[in-house]
Short mmCIF file of C-alpha atoms in Angstrom, two decimals:
data_model
loop_
_atom_site.label_atom_id
_atom_site.label_comp_id
_atom_site.label_asym_id
_atom_site.label_seq_id
_atom_site.Cartn_x
_atom_site.Cartn_y
_atom_site.Cartn_z
CA MET A 228 -9.18 7.78 -34.98
CA LEU A 229 -10.85 5.52 -32.41
CA LEU A 230 -14.61 5.44 -32.32
CA PHE A 231 -16.36 7.14 -29.45
CA ASP A 232 -20.04 7.50 -28.50
CA ASP A 233 -21.19 11.03 -28.51
CA LYS A 234 -22.09 10.48 -24.86
CA PHE A 235 -18.30 10.10 -24.14
CA PHE A 236 -17.74 13.82 -24.74
CA LEU A 237 -20.41 15.06 -22.27
CA GLY A 238 -19.24 16.38 -18.88
CA GLU A 239 -19.90 14.03 -16.15
CA THR A 240 -19.01 13.10 -12.54
CA ARG A 241 -17.07 10.08 -11.73
CA SER A 242 -15.97 9.13 -8.17
CA GLY A 243 -17.34 12.38 -6.89
CA PHE A 244 -15.28 14.49 -9.36
CA TYR A 245 -16.48 16.38 -12.36
CA ILE A 246 -14.81 15.98 -15.75
CA GLU A 247 -15.52 18.70 -18.34
CA SER A 248 -16.24 18.10 -21.78
CA GLU A 249 -13.16 19.84 -22.67
CA MET A 250 -11.01 17.37 -20.78
CA LYS A 251 -13.10 14.45 -22.47
CA ARG A 252 -11.88 15.57 -25.71
CA CYS A 253 -8.29 15.80 -24.60
CA TRP A 254 -8.61 12.21 -23.34
CA ALA A 255 -10.05 11.13 -26.80
CA VAL A 256 -6.82 12.63 -28.32
CA GLU A 257 -4.63 11.01 -25.97
CA LEU A 258 -6.31 7.60 -26.59
CA ASP A 259 -5.87 8.09 -30.30
CA VAL A 260 -2.00 8.80 -29.73
CA LEU A 261 -1.75 5.68 -27.42
CA ALA A 262 -3.53 3.47 -30.21
CA GLU A 263 -1.02 4.75 -32.68
CA VAL A 264 2.05 3.99 -30.63
CA ASP A 265 0.32 0.56 -29.83
CA ARG A 266 0.11 -0.04 -33.64
CA VAL A 267 3.74 0.63 -34.09
CA CYS A 268 4.89 -1.52 -31.10
CA GLU A 269 2.74 -4.45 -32.50
CA GLU A 270 4.37 -3.92 -36.02
CA TYR A 271 7.98 -3.98 -34.61
CA GLY A 272 7.60 -6.56 -31.83
CA LEU A 273 8.18 -3.83 -29.05
CA LYS A 274 6.80 -4.37 -25.68
CA TYR A 275 5.20 -1.53 -23.48
CA ASN A 276 2.89 -1.27 -20.54
CA ILE A 277 0.59 1.31 -19.32
CA MET A 278 2.04 2.71 -16.08
CA TYR A 279 1.79 4.96 -13.12
CA GLY A 280 -1.59 6.71 -12.71
CA SER A 281 -2.77 5.33 -15.92
CA LEU A 282 -2.13 1.77 -14.69
CA LEU A 283 -4.04 2.69 -11.53
CA GLY A 284 -6.84 4.06 -13.70
CA THR A 285 -6.91 0.99 -15.74
CA VAL A 286 -7.28 -1.41 -12.64
CA ARG A 287 -9.49 0.69 -10.59
CA HIS A 288 -11.70 2.69 -13.12
CA ARG A 289 -11.24 0.71 -16.29
CA GLY A 290 -10.01 4.20 -17.76
CA PHE A 291 -8.65 7.43 -16.66
CA VAL A 292 -8.43 8.32 -12.99
CA PRO A 293 -11.09 10.91 -13.00
CA TRP A 294 -8.84 13.76 -11.69
CA ASP A 295 -5.83 12.72 -14.08
CA ASP A 296 -5.31 14.27 -17.51
CA ASP A 297 -2.46 12.27 -19.09
CA ILE A 298 -1.51 8.69 -20.22
CA ASP A 299 1.78 7.21 -19.16
CA ILE A 300 3.49 4.23 -20.54
CA CYS A 301 6.84 2.41 -19.87
CA VAL A 302 9.16 0.53 -22.26
CA LEU A 303 12.38 -1.21 -21.22
CA ARG A 304 15.46 0.53 -22.41
CA GLN A 305 16.35 -1.65 -25.48
CA ASP A 306 12.77 -1.49 -26.96
CA TYR A 307 12.49 2.27 -25.86
CA GLN A 308 15.33 3.27 -27.95
CA ARG A 309 14.04 1.26 -30.96
CA LEU A 310 10.68 2.74 -30.46
CA MET A 311 12.15 6.39 -30.44
CA GLN A 312 13.86 5.44 -33.78
CA VAL A 313 11.04 4.16 -35.64
CA LEU A 314 8.16 6.35 -34.51
CA PRO A 315 8.95 9.48 -36.47
CA ASP A 316 8.51 7.45 -39.64
CA GLU A 317 5.48 5.37 -38.68
CA LEU A 318 3.17 7.84 -36.98
CA PRO A 319 0.55 9.94 -38.81
CA GLY A 320 1.52 13.35 -40.34
CA GLY A 321 1.72 16.15 -37.81
CA TYR A 322 2.58 13.88 -34.83
CA VAL A 323 5.83 14.84 -32.95
CA VAL A 324 8.30 12.56 -30.94
CA ASN A 325 10.28 13.91 -28.22
CA SER A 326 13.17 12.34 -26.57
CA VAL A 327 16.77 13.16 -25.74
CA TYR A 328 17.65 11.37 -28.96
CA THR A 329 15.42 13.56 -31.12
CA THR A 330 14.83 16.79 -29.19
CA ASP A 331 17.88 18.98 -28.04
CA SER A 332 15.84 21.39 -26.08
CA LEU A 333 14.20 18.75 -24.06
CA ASP A 334 14.50 19.29 -20.17
CA GLN A 335 13.54 15.92 -18.90
CA PRO A 336 14.92 12.30 -19.51
CA ILE A 337 11.50 11.14 -20.75
CA GLY A 338 9.86 10.56 -24.20
CA SER A 339 6.76 11.87 -25.35
CA VAL A 340 4.52 11.50 -28.34
CA ILE A 341 2.08 14.35 -29.14
CA ASN A 342 -0.75 14.88 -31.86
CA ARG A 343 0.82 18.30 -33.15
CA ALA A 344 3.34 20.89 -32.41
CA ASN A 345 0.94 23.81 -31.70
CA VAL A 346 -2.45 24.73 -30.77
CA THR A 347 -4.87 25.29 -33.59
CA THR A 348 -8.09 26.58 -34.78
CA ASN A 349 -7.87 25.09 -38.16
CA PRO A 350 -11.16 23.24 -38.94
CA ILE A 351 -9.38 20.30 -40.79
CA GLU A 352 -7.04 19.68 -37.66
CA LEU A 353 -10.02 20.19 -35.18
CA ALA A 354 -11.95 17.42 -37.08
CA VAL A 355 -9.26 14.81 -36.25
CA SER A 356 -8.87 15.90 -32.74
CA TYR A 357 -12.60 15.84 -31.65
CA GLY A 358 -12.73 19.61 -31.69
CA SER A 359 -9.84 19.84 -29.18
CA PRO A 360 -7.43 22.67 -30.16
CA TYR A 361 -4.77 21.73 -27.64
CA VAL A 362 -1.49 19.71 -28.02
CA SER A 363 -2.19 16.42 -26.35
CA GLY A 364 -0.24 13.08 -26.14
CA ILE A 365 1.20 10.49 -23.90
CA ASP A 366 4.60 10.30 -21.79
CA VAL A 367 6.91 7.43 -22.52
CA PHE A 368 9.17 6.32 -19.69
CA PRO A 369 12.36 4.44 -20.44
CA PHE A 370 12.88 1.68 -17.80
CA ASP A 371 16.45 0.61 -16.79
CA TYR A 372 17.99 -2.13 -14.87
CA VAL A 373 19.19 -1.51 -11.30
CA PRO A 374 22.31 -3.78 -10.57
CA ARG A 375 21.82 -6.12 -7.72
CA ASP A 376 25.41 -5.47 -6.50
CA PRO A 377 24.97 -2.76 -3.88
CA GLU A 378 28.19 -0.90 -4.71
CA MET A 379 27.45 -0.92 -8.37
CA SER A 380 23.89 0.29 -7.67
CA GLU A 381 25.27 3.19 -5.62
CA LEU A 382 27.82 4.07 -8.25
CA GLN A 383 25.20 4.27 -10.79
CA ARG A 384 22.96 6.28 -8.67
CA SER A 385 25.66 8.78 -7.90
CA LEU A 386 26.86 9.12 -11.35
CA TYR A 387 23.28 9.58 -12.56
CA ASN A 388 22.54 12.11 -9.94
CA VAL A 389 25.56 14.17 -11.07
CA LEU A 390 24.49 14.29 -14.70
CA TYR A 391 20.72 14.65 -13.85
CA ASP A 392 21.45 17.69 -11.56
CA ALA A 393 23.68 19.40 -14.06
CA ALA A 394 21.17 18.89 -17.00
CA GLN A 395 18.10 19.66 -15.00
CA ARG A 396 19.51 22.84 -13.46
CA PHE A 397 21.68 23.82 -16.54
CA ASP A 398 20.16 27.32 -16.99
CA ASP A 399 20.54 28.26 -13.33
CA TYR A 400 24.29 26.89 -13.37
CA SER A 401 24.88 28.82 -16.56
CA LYS A 402 23.71 32.22 -15.13
CA THR A 403 25.87 31.72 -11.97
CA GLY A 404 28.91 30.47 -13.93
CA GLU A 405 28.84 27.22 -11.89
CA ILE A 406 28.52 25.11 -15.00
CA GLU A 407 32.06 26.05 -16.18
CA GLN A 408 33.22 24.40 -12.85
CA TYR A 409 31.07 21.41 -13.28
CA ILE A 410 31.81 20.45 -16.80
CA PRO A 411 35.55 19.53 -16.31
CA MET A 412 34.55 17.52 -13.23
CA ILE A 413 32.10 15.57 -15.19
CA GLU A 414 34.40 14.94 -18.15
CA GLU A 415 36.97 13.67 -15.65
CA LEU A 416 34.34 11.62 -13.83
CA LEU A 417 33.21 9.83 -17.02
CA ALA A 418 36.33 10.10 -19.07
CA GLN A 419 34.22 11.41 -21.81
CA PRO A 420 34.65 14.82 -23.56
CA ILE A 421 31.89 17.45 -23.75
CA ASP A 422 31.90 19.61 -26.89
CA ARG A 423 31.55 23.16 -25.68
CA SER A 424 30.51 24.50 -29.06
CA GLY A 425 27.62 22.15 -29.27
CA ASN A 426 24.40 21.81 -27.16
CA VAL A 427 26.07 21.02 -23.82
CA ARG A 428 22.66 20.37 -21.81
CA ALA A 429 21.63 17.87 -24.74
CA GLN A 430 24.99 16.10 -24.20
CA LEU A 431 24.55 15.87 -20.50
CA TRP A 432 21.18 14.33 -20.95
CA LYS A 433 22.62 11.69 -23.44
CA TYR A 434 25.41 10.83 -20.94
CA ALA A 435 22.76 10.42 -18.25
CA GLU A 436 20.97 8.00 -20.59
CA GLN A 437 24.11 6.02 -20.91
CA ILE A 438 24.70 5.78 -17.19
CA ALA A 439 21.03 4.74 -16.76
CA SER A 440 21.39 1.96 -19.21
CA MET A 441 24.87 0.73 -18.24
CA PHE A 442 23.58 -2.66 -16.57
CA THR A 443 21.83 -5.51 -18.08
CA GLU A 444 19.02 -7.93 -17.03
CA GLU A 445 21.42 -10.64 -15.99
CA GLU A 446 22.95 -8.27 -13.48
CA SER A 447 19.82 -6.97 -12.10
CA ASP A 448 16.63 -7.84 -10.11
CA LEU A 449 15.09 -4.47 -10.37
CA VAL A 450 14.00 -1.99 -12.91
CA THR A 451 12.94 1.73 -12.74
CA TRP A 452 12.68 4.99 -14.44
CA MET A 453 16.18 6.21 -13.19
CA PRO A 454 15.28 9.95 -12.25
CA THR A 455 13.17 8.69 -9.41
CA ARG A 456 16.11 7.20 -7.73
CA VAL A 457 17.66 10.71 -7.28
CA MET A 458 14.53 12.86 -7.02
CA ALA A 459 11.61 11.01 -5.49
CA GLU A 460 10.95 9.99 -1.78
CA ASN A 461 9.29 6.82 -3.32
CA PRO A 462 11.62 5.55 -6.14
CA ARG A 463 9.05 3.22 -7.55
CA VAL A 464 11.40 0.51 -8.21
CA CYS A 465 9.89 -2.66 -9.75
CA ARG A 466 10.76 -6.21 -9.74
CA LYS A 467 11.82 -7.31 -13.26
CA GLU A 468 9.61 -10.39 -13.21
CA TRP A 469 6.50 -7.96 -12.83
CA PHE A 470 7.15 -7.37 -16.59
CA ASP A 471 7.67 -11.01 -17.64
CA GLY A 472 4.20 -10.80 -19.37
CA TYR A 473 1.17 -8.67 -19.71
CA VAL A 474 -2.62 -8.90 -19.99
CA ARG A 475 -4.94 -6.46 -21.83
CA MET A 476 -7.46 -4.57 -19.81
CA PRO A 477 -10.06 -2.01 -20.66
CA PHE A 478 -8.97 1.69 -20.53
CA GLU A 479 -11.93 3.73 -21.69
CA ASN A 480 -12.40 2.31 -25.32
CA PHE A 481 -8.98 0.86 -25.62
CA MET A 482 -7.53 -2.44 -24.50
CA ALA A 483 -4.39 -1.48 -22.64
CA PRO A 484 -1.34 -3.89 -21.95
CA VAL A 485 -1.11 -4.27 -18.15
CA PRO A 486 1.96 -5.99 -16.65
CA ILE A 487 1.35 -9.27 -14.95
CA GLY A 488 2.81 -8.01 -11.65
CA TYR A 489 0.32 -5.08 -11.55
CA ASP A 490 -1.14 -5.87 -8.18
CA SER A 491 2.35 -5.90 -6.50
CA MET A 492 3.27 -2.86 -8.44
CA LEU A 493 0.19 -0.78 -7.42
CA LYS A 494 0.64 -1.80 -3.80
CA ALA A 495 4.19 -0.78 -3.86
CA PHE A 496 3.28 2.70 -5.55
CA TYR A 497 0.20 3.60 -3.94
CA GLY A 498 -0.43 1.15 -0.79
CA ASP A 499 -2.26 -1.92 -0.18
CA ASP A 500 -5.69 -0.02 -0.45
CA TYR A 501 -5.03 1.30 -3.89
CA MET A 502 -8.53 0.32 -4.94
CA VAL A 503 -9.95 3.04 -2.73
CA PRO A 504 -10.27 6.31 -4.70
CA ARG A 505 -8.78 9.25 -3.19
CA THR A 506 -10.40 12.23 -4.87
CA GLY A 507 -7.88 14.97 -5.93
CA ALA A 508 -6.03 16.77 -8.75
CA ALA A 509 -3.08 14.95 -10.56
CA GLY A 510 0.52 15.44 -9.47
CA HIS A 511 0.95 18.17 -11.94
CA ASP A 512 -0.80 21.30 -12.91
CA TYR A 513 -4.38 20.17 -13.61
CA PRO A 514 -5.61 20.69 -16.20
CA TYR A 515 -2.42 20.26 -18.44
CA TYR A 516 -3.83 22.57 -21.07
CA LYS A 517 -4.47 25.45 -18.73
CA SER A 518 -1.42 27.40 -20.15
CA GLN A 519 -2.26 26.63 -23.65
CA LYS A 520 -5.73 28.05 -23.29
CA LYS A 521 -4.50 31.03 -21.61
CA TRP A 522 -2.09 31.63 -24.51
CA MET A 523 -4.94 31.24 -27.14
CA ILE A 524 -7.11 33.74 -25.29
CA GLU A 525 -4.34 36.30 -25.00
CA HIS A 526 -3.67 36.00 -28.82
CA GLY A 527 -7.32 36.37 -29.80
CA MET A 528 -7.84 32.91 -30.82
CA VAL A 529 -11.37 31.51 -30.32
CA ILE A 530 -11.79 28.41 -28.16
CA PRO A 531 -13.90 25.92 -30.21
CA ALA A 532 -17.56 25.16 -29.01
CA GLY A 533 -17.22 22.14 -26.64
CA CYS A 534 -13.99 23.15 -25.36
CA ASN A 535 -15.27 26.28 -23.38
CA ASP A 536 -17.79 24.64 -21.42
#
């Protein structure tokens, strides 16, 4: 566990936004998870960088963006696959690693590391999570190369789009029966079989990962998290040289690795004036633990002191 001053867990206002003590405890758990992943990366010589809103928070706030509630990191594909392989055996007991390689029920092509599988009121478990009963962790984005050849780039994007759509909307397509039409088309497109008796959705995600990782650094000038190429207005594509090195910067009480091209990256993601705070909620349902807390209350579980302020 990282060391935190008791004052860290007090509710406070940053940049005009009030952060509850409950959120501070979740931040602390997430920082612990990040520190453990950092330790494993150092041990195995794997490179990662703080990314997205967490990168913005590091540079602008020296910590979390006040209205953000998670930590994002990115890892280039080769190191990502190795990291997902070694993490389960290297992390503390109780930690859970999710990826398309380890979790068939996953519905996003993104990795995550969480501190536990379920909410808890167990005093021993609460003691190592700063009194927070919630499942907390970090997201791990695999970054892949985008080929510089325009035709190859469009081919990759198109193939990935087909697989991403089929996997993402698998339940809907299964209900309507459309999936039975799509599977033969996908098999023909990829010249690869899909085992109907197995977990079809998981196979689709794995094939999508193969398409995402089909090009090498030598063939590319750009890298990205591939889903943004098919689902986002701003695909957040990065120059590969932005990742040629990194510097460590303060992120709360942790020194996070920041890509050397962070200024160009943040301008591309958030605009030239990215250092000017724009108060608001995170891009997802803030706070992330809202549904967990509701479930605990509905099941008669007592929210620990400090997490019900």
